[in-house]
Tab-separated table of C-alpha atoms and ligand atoms in Angstrom:
chain	number	residue	atom	x	y	z
U	1	UNK	CA	166.074	81.060	51.268
U	2	UNK	CA	164.610	84.102	51.884
U	3	UNK	CA	161.669	84.070	54.117
U	4	UNK	CA	161.699	87.306	56.280
U	5	UNK	CA	162.016	90.591	54.363
U	6	UNK	CA	162.011	94.181	55.878
U	7	UNK	CA	160.853	96.982	53.629
U	8	UNK	CA	161.668	100.572	54.308
U	9	UNK	CA	159.265	103.199	53.729
U	10	UNK	CA	155.638	104.286	53.985
U	11	UNK	CA	154.192	105.358	50.773
U	12	UNK	CA	152.091	103.896	47.915
U	13	UNK	CA	155.539	102.530	46.625
U	14	UNK	CA	156.122	100.459	49.543
U	15	UNK	CA	152.703	98.958	49.424
U	16	UNK	CA	153.201	98.078	45.591
U	17	UNK	CA	156.532	96.592	46.751
U	18	UNK	CA	154.922	94.435	49.558
U	19	UNK	CA	152.248	93.195	47.053
U	20	UNK	CA	154.852	92.337	44.279
U	21	UNK	CA	156.924	90.518	46.818
U	22	UNK	CA	153.815	88.569	47.908
U	23	UNK	CA	152.898	87.784	44.137
U	24	UNK	CA	156.323	86.093	43.631
U	25	UNK	CA	155.959	83.998	46.992
U	26	UNK	CA	152.887	84.241	49.123
U	27	UNK	CA	154.590	82.300	51.991
U	28	UNK	CA	157.016	85.423	52.524
U	29	UNK	CA	156.905	87.145	56.107
U	30	UNK	CA	157.109	90.923	55.302
U	31	UNK	CA	157.749	93.760	57.794
U	32	UNK	CA	157.445	97.325	56.836
U	33	UNK	CA	159.364	100.129	58.559
U	34	UNK	CA	157.166	102.011	59.376
U	35	UNK	CA	154.441	101.376	56.568
U	36	UNK	CA	150.739	102.645	56.553
U	37	UNK	CA	147.322	101.264	56.957
U	38	UNK	CA	147.510	99.262	53.602
U	39	UNK	CA	150.792	97.517	54.242
U	40	UNK	CA	149.229	96.553	57.736
U	41	UNK	CA	146.810	94.423	55.902
U	42	UNK	CA	149.535	92.180	54.241
U	43	UNK	CA	152.682	92.833	56.522
U	44	UNK	CA	153.643	93.627	59.922
U	45	UNK	CA	154.103	97.439	60.319
U	46	UNK	CA	157.112	98.337	62.509
U	47	UNK	CA	156.573	101.588	64.494
U	48	UNK	CA	159.080	101.641	67.391
U	49	UNK	CA	162.182	101.924	65.417
U	50	UNK	CA	164.137	105.075	64.519
U	51	UNK	CA	165.225	104.765	60.973
U	52	UNK	CA	168.012	107.182	61.523
U	53	UNK	CA	169.586	105.131	64.244
U	54	UNK	CA	170.983	102.382	62.044
U	55	UNK	CA	171.924	100.210	65.080
U	56	UNK	CA	168.262	99.970	65.872
U	57	UNK	CA	167.670	98.727	62.515
U	58	UNK	CA	170.538	96.483	62.509
U	59	UNK	CA	169.317	94.999	66.002
U	60	UNK	CA	165.761	94.484	64.708
U	61	UNK	CA	167.096	92.842	61.452
U	62	UNK	CA	168.920	90.408	63.737
U	63	UNK	CA	166.280	89.762	66.364
U	64	UNK	CA	163.912	89.058	63.501
U	65	UNK	CA	166.212	86.999	61.382
U	66	UNK	CA	165.551	89.263	58.537
U	67	UNK	CA	166.867	87.671	55.361
U	68	UNK	CA	166.686	90.755	52.935
U	69	UNK	CA	166.183	94.312	53.270
U	70	UNK	CA	164.498	96.452	50.648
U	71	UNK	CA	164.971	100.180	51.008
U	72	UNK	CA	162.211	102.430	49.313
U	73	UNK	CA	163.106	105.993	49.939
U	74	UNK	CA	166.362	107.945	48.949
U	75	UNK	CA	167.313	109.405	52.236
U	76	UNK	CA	168.124	106.124	54.117
U	77	UNK	CA	170.230	105.306	50.910
U	78	UNK	CA	172.133	108.413	51.086
U	79	UNK	CA	172.599	108.253	54.786
U	80	UNK	CA	174.427	105.027	54.009
U	81	UNK	CA	172.112	102.420	55.657
U	82	UNK	CA	173.096	99.835	52.943
U	83	UNK	CA	176.845	100.185	53.930
U	84	UNK	CA	176.108	99.717	57.669
U	85	UNK	CA	173.531	96.754	57.113
U	86	UNK	CA	176.448	95.168	54.925
U	87	UNK	CA	178.804	95.559	57.565
U	88	UNK	CA	176.613	93.445	59.790
U	89	UNK	CA	176.247	90.776	57.122
U	90	UNK	CA	172.701	91.681	56.509
U	91	UNK	CA	171.695	91.286	52.756
U	92	UNK	CA	170.121	94.389	51.377
U	93	UNK	CA	168.741	95.849	48.068
U	94	UNK	CA	169.881	99.178	47.073
U	95	UNK	CA	173.135	101.402	46.313
U	96	UNK	CA	175.611	101.940	48.981
U	97	UNK	CA	176.233	105.486	50.218
U	98	UNK	CA	178.882	106.460	47.638
U	99	UNK	CA	176.828	105.413	44.552
U	100	UNK	CA	173.603	106.768	46.136
U	101	UNK	CA	175.356	110.252	45.542
U	102	UNK	CA	173.907	110.143	41.944
U	103	UNK	CA	170.730	111.261	43.431
U	104	UNK	CA	172.143	112.766	46.643
U	105	UNK	CA	174.368	115.275	44.876
U	106	UNK	CA	173.541	117.057	41.639
U	107	UNK	CA	177.013	118.126	41.265
U	108	UNK	CA	178.160	114.310	41.597
U	109	UNK	CA	175.617	113.408	39.142
U	110	UNK	CA	176.851	115.957	36.528
U	111	UNK	CA	180.453	115.051	37.033
U	112	UNK	CA	179.821	111.330	36.333
U	113	UNK	CA	177.599	112.378	33.285
U	114	UNK	CA	180.418	114.236	32.161
U	115	UNK	CA	183.013	111.336	32.612
U	116	UNK	CA	180.700	109.127	30.992
U	117	UNK	CA	179.796	111.329	28.154
U	118	UNK	CA	176.236	111.163	28.944
U	119	UNK	CA	174.239	113.790	26.997
U	120	UNK	CA	172.720	116.071	29.444
U	121	UNK	CA	172.054	119.997	29.849
U	122	UNK	CA	174.882	122.060	30.004
U	123	UNK	CA	175.713	123.508	33.541
U	124	UNK	CA	177.795	125.140	36.056
U	125	UNK	CA	178.212	124.789	39.735
U	126	UNK	CA	177.974	127.964	42.169
U	127	UNK	CA	178.246	129.075	45.697
U	128	UNK	CA	177.782	132.868	45.282
U	129	UNK	CA	175.144	135.098	43.813
U	130	UNK	CA	176.906	137.254	41.154
U	131	UNK	CA	178.794	134.454	39.294
U	132	UNK	CA	175.562	132.562	39.161
U	133	UNK	CA	173.502	135.401	37.719
U	134	UNK	CA	176.231	136.056	35.289
U	135	UNK	CA	175.815	132.622	34.045
U	136	UNK	CA	172.114	132.873	33.992
U	137	UNK	CA	172.469	135.752	31.673
U	138	UNK	CA	174.699	133.757	29.481
U	139	UNK	CA	171.715	131.406	29.149
U	140	UNK	CA	169.551	134.208	28.358
U	141	UNK	CA	167.703	133.739	32.016
U	142	UNK	CA	165.951	130.699	30.436
U	143	UNK	CA	167.538	128.049	32.769
U	144	UNK	CA	167.000	125.735	35.859
U	145	UNK	CA	168.392	126.443	39.228
U	146	UNK	CA	168.898	123.239	41.348
U	147	UNK	CA	169.916	122.875	45.033
U	148	UNK	CA	172.874	120.473	45.013
U	149	UNK	CA	171.499	118.116	47.788
U	150	UNK	CA	168.206	116.223	48.632
U	151	UNK	CA	165.311	118.804	49.059
U	152	UNK	CA	162.388	116.274	48.868
U	153	UNK	CA	161.866	116.656	45.245
U	154	UNK	CA	161.498	120.511	45.686
U	155	UNK	CA	164.819	121.811	45.042
U	156	UNK	CA	164.523	122.634	41.374
U	157	UNK	CA	163.339	125.961	40.266
U	158	UNK	CA	162.673	126.836	36.471
U	159	UNK	CA	163.122	130.670	35.990
U	160	UNK	CA	162.311	132.975	32.970
U	161	UNK	CA	163.926	136.130	33.833
U	162	UNK	CA	166.450	137.801	35.887
U	163	UNK	CA	164.226	138.647	38.852
U	164	UNK	CA	163.094	134.986	39.059
U	165	UNK	CA	166.643	133.858	38.950
U	166	UNK	CA	167.729	136.300	41.581
U	167	UNK	CA	164.917	135.201	43.881
U	168	UNK	CA	165.522	131.588	43.211
U	169	UNK	CA	169.230	131.768	43.770
U	170	UNK	CA	169.048	133.915	46.920
U	171	UNK	CA	166.289	131.723	48.294
U	172	UNK	CA	168.599	128.502	48.024
U	173	UNK	CA	171.580	130.445	49.670
U	174	UNK	CA	169.503	131.790	52.453
U	175	UNK	CA	168.684	128.346	53.312
U	176	UNK	CA	165.495	127.644	51.949
U	177	UNK	CA	166.357	123.817	51.276
U	178	UNK	CA	168.777	123.886	54.267
U	179	UNK	CA	172.456	122.705	53.561
U	180	UNK	CA	170.992	121.164	50.333
U	181	UNK	CA	170.981	124.514	48.715
U	182	UNK	CA	174.149	125.795	49.959
U	183	UNK	CA	175.760	124.745	46.511
U	184	UNK	CA	173.812	124.961	43.299
U	185	UNK	CA	173.811	124.020	39.816
U	186	UNK	CA	172.398	126.076	37.106
U	187	UNK	CA	171.709	124.468	33.745
U	188	UNK	CA	170.175	125.226	30.308
U	189	UNK	CA	166.455	124.843	30.039
U	190	UNK	CA	165.843	121.665	27.755
U	191	UNK	CA	162.515	121.255	25.880
U	192	UNK	CA	161.043	117.859	24.593
U	193	UNK	CA	158.919	115.351	26.100
U	194	UNK	CA	159.756	114.130	29.509
U	195	UNK	CA	159.833	110.341	30.697
U	196	UNK	CA	161.239	108.331	33.368
U	197	UNK	CA	163.180	105.107	32.817
U	198	UNK	CA	163.880	102.393	35.464
U	199	UNK	CA	166.396	99.728	35.229
U	200	UNK	CA	167.693	97.412	37.903
U	201	UNK	CA	171.526	97.065	38.169
U	202	UNK	CA	173.835	94.352	39.740
U	203	UNK	CA	177.137	96.606	39.438
U	204	UNK	CA	178.052	95.361	36.093
U	205	UNK	CA	174.736	94.324	34.097
U	206	UNK	CA	171.308	95.651	34.129
U	207	UNK	CA	167.797	94.688	33.156
U	208	UNK	CA	165.244	97.230	31.955
U	209	UNK	CA	161.885	97.668	33.564
U	210	UNK	CA	160.564	100.187	30.995
U	211	UNK	CA	159.471	103.661	30.766
U	212	UNK	CA	156.745	105.594	32.889
U	213	UNK	CA	155.002	109.035	32.314
U	214	UNK	CA	154.291	111.061	35.583
U	215	UNK	CA	151.965	114.020	36.001
U	216	UNK	CA	153.849	116.336	38.519
U	217	UNK	CA	151.608	119.310	38.703
U	218	UNK	CA	148.454	119.618	40.919
U	219	UNK	CA	146.184	120.970	38.459
U	220	UNK	CA	144.723	119.548	35.434
U	221	UNK	CA	146.515	120.136	32.097
U	222	UNK	CA	149.772	120.330	34.201
U	223	UNK	CA	148.983	123.408	35.880
U	224	UNK	CA	149.720	124.892	39.314
U	225	UNK	CA	152.026	123.726	41.878
U	226	UNK	CA	154.537	120.653	41.715
U	227	UNK	CA	153.890	117.734	43.728
U	228	UNK	CA	155.503	114.363	44.529
U	229	UNK	CA	153.196	113.128	41.666
U	230	UNK	CA	149.558	112.916	40.931
U	231	UNK	CA	149.208	110.053	38.665
U	232	UNK	CA	151.428	107.648	36.099
U	233	UNK	CA	150.981	105.422	33.256
U	234	UNK	CA	153.046	102.675	31.675
U	235	UNK	CA	154.202	101.767	29.150
U	236	UNK	CA	155.018	104.710	27.140
U	237	UNK	CA	154.317	104.054	23.659
U	238	UNK	CA	156.214	107.044	22.345
U	239	UNK	CA	159.380	105.638	23.220
U	240	UNK	CA	160.413	102.999	20.451
U	241	UNK	CA	162.522	100.209	21.092
U	242	UNK	CA	165.492	102.065	18.972
U	243	UNK	CA	165.121	105.004	21.394
U	244	UNK	CA	165.331	102.550	24.320
U	245	UNK	CA	168.520	101.193	22.688
U	246	UNK	CA	169.953	104.623	22.233
U	247	UNK	CA	169.152	105.450	25.943
U	248	UNK	CA	170.734	102.351	27.335
U	249	UNK	CA	173.980	102.778	25.094
U	250	UNK	CA	174.196	106.613	25.653
U	251	UNK	CA	172.985	107.061	29.421
U	252	UNK	CA	172.657	103.770	31.174
U	253	UNK	CA	175.573	101.749	30.172
U	254	UNK	CA	178.154	104.399	30.355
U	255	UNK	CA	176.901	105.523	33.666
U	256	UNK	CA	177.158	102.038	35.248
U	257	UNK	CA	180.775	101.585	33.661
U	258	UNK	CA	182.062	104.837	34.819
U	259	UNK	CA	180.992	104.164	38.456
U	260	UNK	CA	182.312	100.589	38.196
U	261	UNK	CA	185.805	101.945	36.902
U	262	UNK	CA	185.913	104.104	39.873
U	263	UNK	CA	185.344	101.157	42.180
U	264	UNK	CA	181.938	102.293	43.012
U	265	UNK	CA	179.623	99.463	41.728
U	266	UNK	CA	176.077	100.560	41.688
U	267	UNK	CA	173.563	97.947	42.732
U	268	UNK	CA	169.755	98.731	43.021
U	269	UNK	CA	167.292	100.708	41.066
U	270	UNK	CA	168.459	103.410	38.619
U	271	UNK	CA	165.691	105.649	37.726
U	272	UNK	CA	166.771	108.158	34.891
U	273	UNK	CA	164.637	111.427	34.494
U	274	UNK	CA	164.979	112.068	30.661
U	275	UNK	CA	163.893	114.773	28.355
U	276	UNK	CA	163.610	113.425	24.749
U	277	UNK	CA	164.821	116.427	22.844
U	278	UNK	CA	165.300	117.122	19.161
U	279	UNK	CA	168.928	116.360	19.618
U	280	UNK	CA	167.954	112.957	21.224
U	281	UNK	CA	167.652	111.900	24.705
U	282	UNK	CA	169.152	113.801	27.559
U	283	UNK	CA	169.376	113.063	31.237
U	284	UNK	CA	167.657	115.544	33.685
U	285	UNK	CA	168.377	113.768	36.841
U	286	UNK	CA	169.148	110.288	38.350
U	287	UNK	CA	167.165	108.882	41.306
U	288	UNK	CA	168.642	105.586	43.033
U	289	UNK	CA	165.437	104.031	43.940
U	290	UNK	CA	161.924	103.405	42.658
U	291	UNK	CA	159.636	106.331	42.120
U	292	UNK	CA	156.305	106.976	43.773
U	293	UNK	CA	153.656	106.694	42.195
U	294	UNK	CA	155.885	105.146	39.231
U	295	UNK	CA	156.534	101.951	40.964
U	296	UNK	CA	152.791	101.149	41.074
U	297	UNK	CA	152.643	100.919	37.200
U	298	UNK	CA	155.761	99.078	36.737
U	299	UNK	CA	155.545	96.079	39.181
U	300	UNK	CA	152.318	94.735	37.942
U	301	UNK	CA	154.191	94.228	34.583
U	302	UNK	CA	156.809	91.957	36.220
U	303	UNK	CA	154.606	88.796	36.231
U	304	UNK	CA	155.787	87.413	39.674
U	305	UNK	CA	159.367	87.973	38.969
U	306	UNK	CA	160.062	90.448	41.684
U	307	UNK	CA	161.642	88.585	44.386
U	308	UNK	CA	164.001	86.719	41.835
U	309	UNK	CA	164.763	89.915	40.038
U	310	UNK	CA	165.732	91.593	43.584
U	311	UNK	CA	167.841	88.624	44.433
U	312	UNK	CA	169.592	88.683	41.168
U	313	UNK	CA	170.582	92.041	41.863
U	314	UNK	CA	171.736	91.301	45.262
U	315	UNK	CA	173.718	88.519	44.159
U	316	UNK	CA	175.160	90.072	41.071
U	317	UNK	CA	173.447	87.437	38.734
U	318	UNK	CA	171.671	89.728	36.335
U	319	UNK	CA	173.838	88.805	33.317
U	320	UNK	CA	171.733	85.578	33.276
U	321	UNK	CA	168.447	86.789	34.137
U	322	UNK	CA	165.639	86.709	31.789
U	323	UNK	CA	163.134	89.261	32.687
U	324	UNK	CA	159.779	88.925	30.671
U	325	UNK	CA	157.573	91.997	31.078
U	326	UNK	CA	153.973	91.666	30.504
U	327	UNK	CA	153.798	93.751	27.184
U	328	UNK	CA	150.012	93.448	26.782
U	329	UNK	CA	149.150	95.292	30.085
U	330	UNK	CA	148.442	99.032	30.022
U	331	UNK	CA	148.715	100.532	33.680
U	332	UNK	CA	147.262	103.627	35.013
U	333	UNK	CA	147.786	104.933	38.486
U	334	UNK	CA	145.810	107.988	40.050
U	335	UNK	CA	146.567	109.532	43.330
U	336	UNK	CA	143.795	110.666	45.616
U	337	UNK	CA	145.259	113.560	47.742
U	338	UNK	CA	144.030	115.306	50.807
U	339	UNK	CA	142.576	118.780	50.170
U	340	UNK	CA	145.173	121.461	50.348
U	341	UNK	CA	148.007	119.427	49.109
U	342	UNK	CA	150.669	120.311	48.164
U	343	UNK	CA	150.614	123.233	50.519
U	344	UNK	CA	148.564	122.827	53.701
U	345	UNK	CA	146.710	119.802	53.400
U	346	UNK	CA	143.908	118.555	55.987
U	347	UNK	CA	145.256	115.809	58.366
U	348	UNK	CA	143.765	113.312	60.479
U	349	UNK	CA	140.383	112.852	58.638
U	350	UNK	CA	138.871	109.468	58.781
U	351	UNK	CA	138.280	107.468	55.516
U	352	UNK	CA	135.280	105.088	55.736
U	353	UNK	CA	134.059	102.234	53.789
U	354	UNK	CA	137.069	101.331	51.870
U	355	UNK	CA	136.599	97.432	52.725
U	356	UNK	CA	133.009	97.813	51.063
U	357	UNK	CA	134.548	98.544	47.603
U	358	UNK	CA	134.994	95.736	45.212
U	359	UNK	CA	138.696	95.331	44.414
U	360	UNK	CA	140.146	93.182	41.620
U	361	UNK	CA	143.634	92.064	40.540
U	362	UNK	CA	142.859	94.517	37.733
U	363	UNK	CA	141.864	97.526	39.778
U	364	UNK	CA	142.475	98.009	43.277
U	365	UNK	CA	143.713	100.548	45.864
U	366	UNK	CA	147.192	101.009	47.350
U	367	UNK	CA	147.798	102.971	50.456
U	368	UNK	CA	150.088	105.884	50.846
U	369	UNK	CA	149.757	108.616	53.391
U	370	UNK	CA	147.413	106.734	55.889
U	371	UNK	CA	147.511	105.163	59.400
U	372	UNK	CA	145.577	102.875	61.427
U	373	UNK	CA	144.286	104.572	64.682
U	374	UNK	CA	141.831	102.358	67.035
U	375	UNK	CA	141.154	100.315	63.849
U	376	UNK	CA	140.244	103.428	61.686
U	377	UNK	CA	141.969	104.522	58.582
U	378	UNK	CA	143.177	107.976	59.030
U	379	UNK	CA	144.658	110.209	56.419
U	380	UNK	CA	147.725	111.977	57.460
U	381	UNK	CA	149.914	112.529	54.502
U	382	UNK	CA	149.030	114.822	51.320
U	383	UNK	CA	148.887	111.898	48.857
U	384	UNK	CA	146.648	109.428	50.674
U	385	UNK	CA	145.495	106.662	48.184
U	386	UNK	CA	146.344	105.267	44.820
U	387	UNK	CA	144.187	103.657	42.523
U	388	UNK	CA	145.849	101.169	40.059
U	389	UNK	CA	144.160	99.644	37.100
U	390	UNK	CA	145.423	97.378	34.358
U	391	UNK	CA	143.531	96.873	30.927
U	392	UNK	CA	144.368	95.909	27.349
U	393	UNK	CA	144.025	99.563	26.582
U	394	UNK	CA	144.796	102.894	28.533
U	395	UNK	CA	141.204	103.882	27.676
U	396	UNK	CA	139.809	100.909	29.579
U	397	UNK	CA	142.431	101.110	32.322
U	398	UNK	CA	141.534	104.980	32.972
U	399	UNK	CA	137.691	104.089	33.020
U	400	UNK	CA	138.241	101.246	35.650
U	401	UNK	CA	140.532	103.534	37.800
U	402	UNK	CA	137.986	106.509	37.658
U	403	UNK	CA	135.003	104.265	38.347
U	404	UNK	CA	136.800	103.112	41.463
U	405	UNK	CA	137.660	106.480	42.619
U	406	UNK	CA	133.976	107.450	42.379
U	407	UNK	CA	133.103	104.810	44.964
U	408	UNK	CA	135.602	106.028	47.620
U	409	UNK	CA	133.467	108.089	49.868
U	410	UNK	CA	135.836	110.713	50.934
U	411	UNK	CA	134.852	114.451	50.980
U	412	UNK	CA	138.301	115.495	52.125
U	413	UNK	CA	140.185	114.428	49.005
U	414	UNK	CA	140.621	115.251	45.382
U	415	UNK	CA	142.267	113.673	42.322
U	416	UNK	CA	143.127	114.900	38.931
U	417	UNK	CA	140.672	113.812	36.176
U	418	UNK	CA	143.209	113.892	33.233
U	419	UNK	CA	145.763	111.062	34.130
U	420	UNK	CA	146.935	109.238	31.229
U	421	UNK	CA	144.763	110.991	28.876
U	422	UNK	CA	147.825	111.947	26.867
U	423	UNK	CA	148.257	107.918	26.459
U	424	UNK	CA	145.173	107.834	24.396
S	1	LIG	P1	164.851	117.055	38.476
S	1	LIG	O1	164.475	116.634	39.900
S	1	LIG	O2	166.439	117.635	38.163
S	1	LIG	O3	164.433	115.845	37.510
S	1	LIG	O4	163.958	118.296	38.170
S	1	LIG	C1	162.450	118.108	38.396
S	1	LIG	C2	161.782	118.635	37.075
S	1	LIG	O5	162.234	119.870	36.646
S	1	LIG	C3	162.000	117.636	36.017
S	1	LIG	O6	161.107	116.705	35.955
S	1	LIG	C4	161.681	118.579	34.786
S	1	LIG	O7	160.326	118.742	34.566
S	1	LIG	C5	162.095	119.916	35.356
S	1	LIG	N1	163.653	120.112	34.741
S	1	LIG	C6	164.704	119.901	35.458
S	1	LIG	N2	165.778	119.947	34.689
S	1	LIG	C7	165.418	120.858	33.605
S	1	LIG	C8	166.085	121.301	32.329
S	1	LIG	N3	167.144	121.175	32.379
S	1	LIG	N4	165.088	121.725	31.468
S	1	LIG	C9	163.966	121.587	31.627
S	1	LIG	N5	163.205	121.312	32.576
S	1	LIG	C10	164.010	120.694	33.741
């Protein structure tokens, strides 16, 4: 029986994960490493452990009798934390180091996509400027330059002309993204509508959690700089059941099968960034964990099945798992950021009065970049709070979310007003 769970991460995603675990079993004992001011209300934040030192994490799990570890962000997965926990017989949800390469290396992802015949943008990989530029010319300079490794979501640059291509390639080779940009891929620019798709896999089988649209740009109407995500909505009505079947058959199943054939079974969340083009769905990227803020609009549709679902993946029992999503719920998440985000945001400002705001199971606040200092809530991250609302229609869910946002009295923050407008 699972009683003690350690959740790794500190974002709105991890707060949503804690909430979903407790909804499936309110007697669970949750620890979050390192957590935020929101997780501190429903779990115990662990602040004294260095996540990069895997033996510290293992010691903690053994001392606290941790029954299950849930890893939120990509870096510990790519660093092989799953492998090290498993070597010590600690149950953990997430892919091992090898299969986490799907996110950790864009070159690896493209190779798997090729072997699995997954539709994706045509590309080549480079380590030098001249051949890279020559390929951009072949693509008429309408192309996307990507650092091979992890770059906190910033290693993708869309270019439109020779100068932009040159600048982007040079900046990567000059170390803008550190080692992550020493190798790059250049791919054709795809057009269509973008959507994120989430499944949970157990190495052989998978269950679908559905589709999410996110809003990446900092400004209204998708203008300004890219961010980690300013808001999300789910489900995505533009994706028909037939399109989902096509995505499952052409992208998800062949990828999992190809990995399995290479003795590299994928267990965990597979998050596919997709472009739905005129020629059908194409894979833009794979992530190997839940998205933030996508998770916030996915988990409330699971109807208390979160813990059983995670355990079914860990124990490789998804073939017999009947996941029933609440199809009536429309969900919206709006991210409240610190002014200046995503460049230089204000840090260390206090947020007062959150406890006086009426929250309900249909409309509530999740914490992201917050911390508790002397019992005060302090904003230290760029994305600070999330407001999540559920209703029978997107119009109603938006209204609830924005009504609650107006009650948050925090002069140092801002949010986009147009989240989920395109779902109406
Ligand atoms: P990625 O991290 O690879 O998903 O890229 C980040 C964002 O860049 C995606 O969400 C897309 O908006 C955009 N993008 C990436 N690859 C392409 C492409 N081949 N064509 C058009 N847009 C792309």
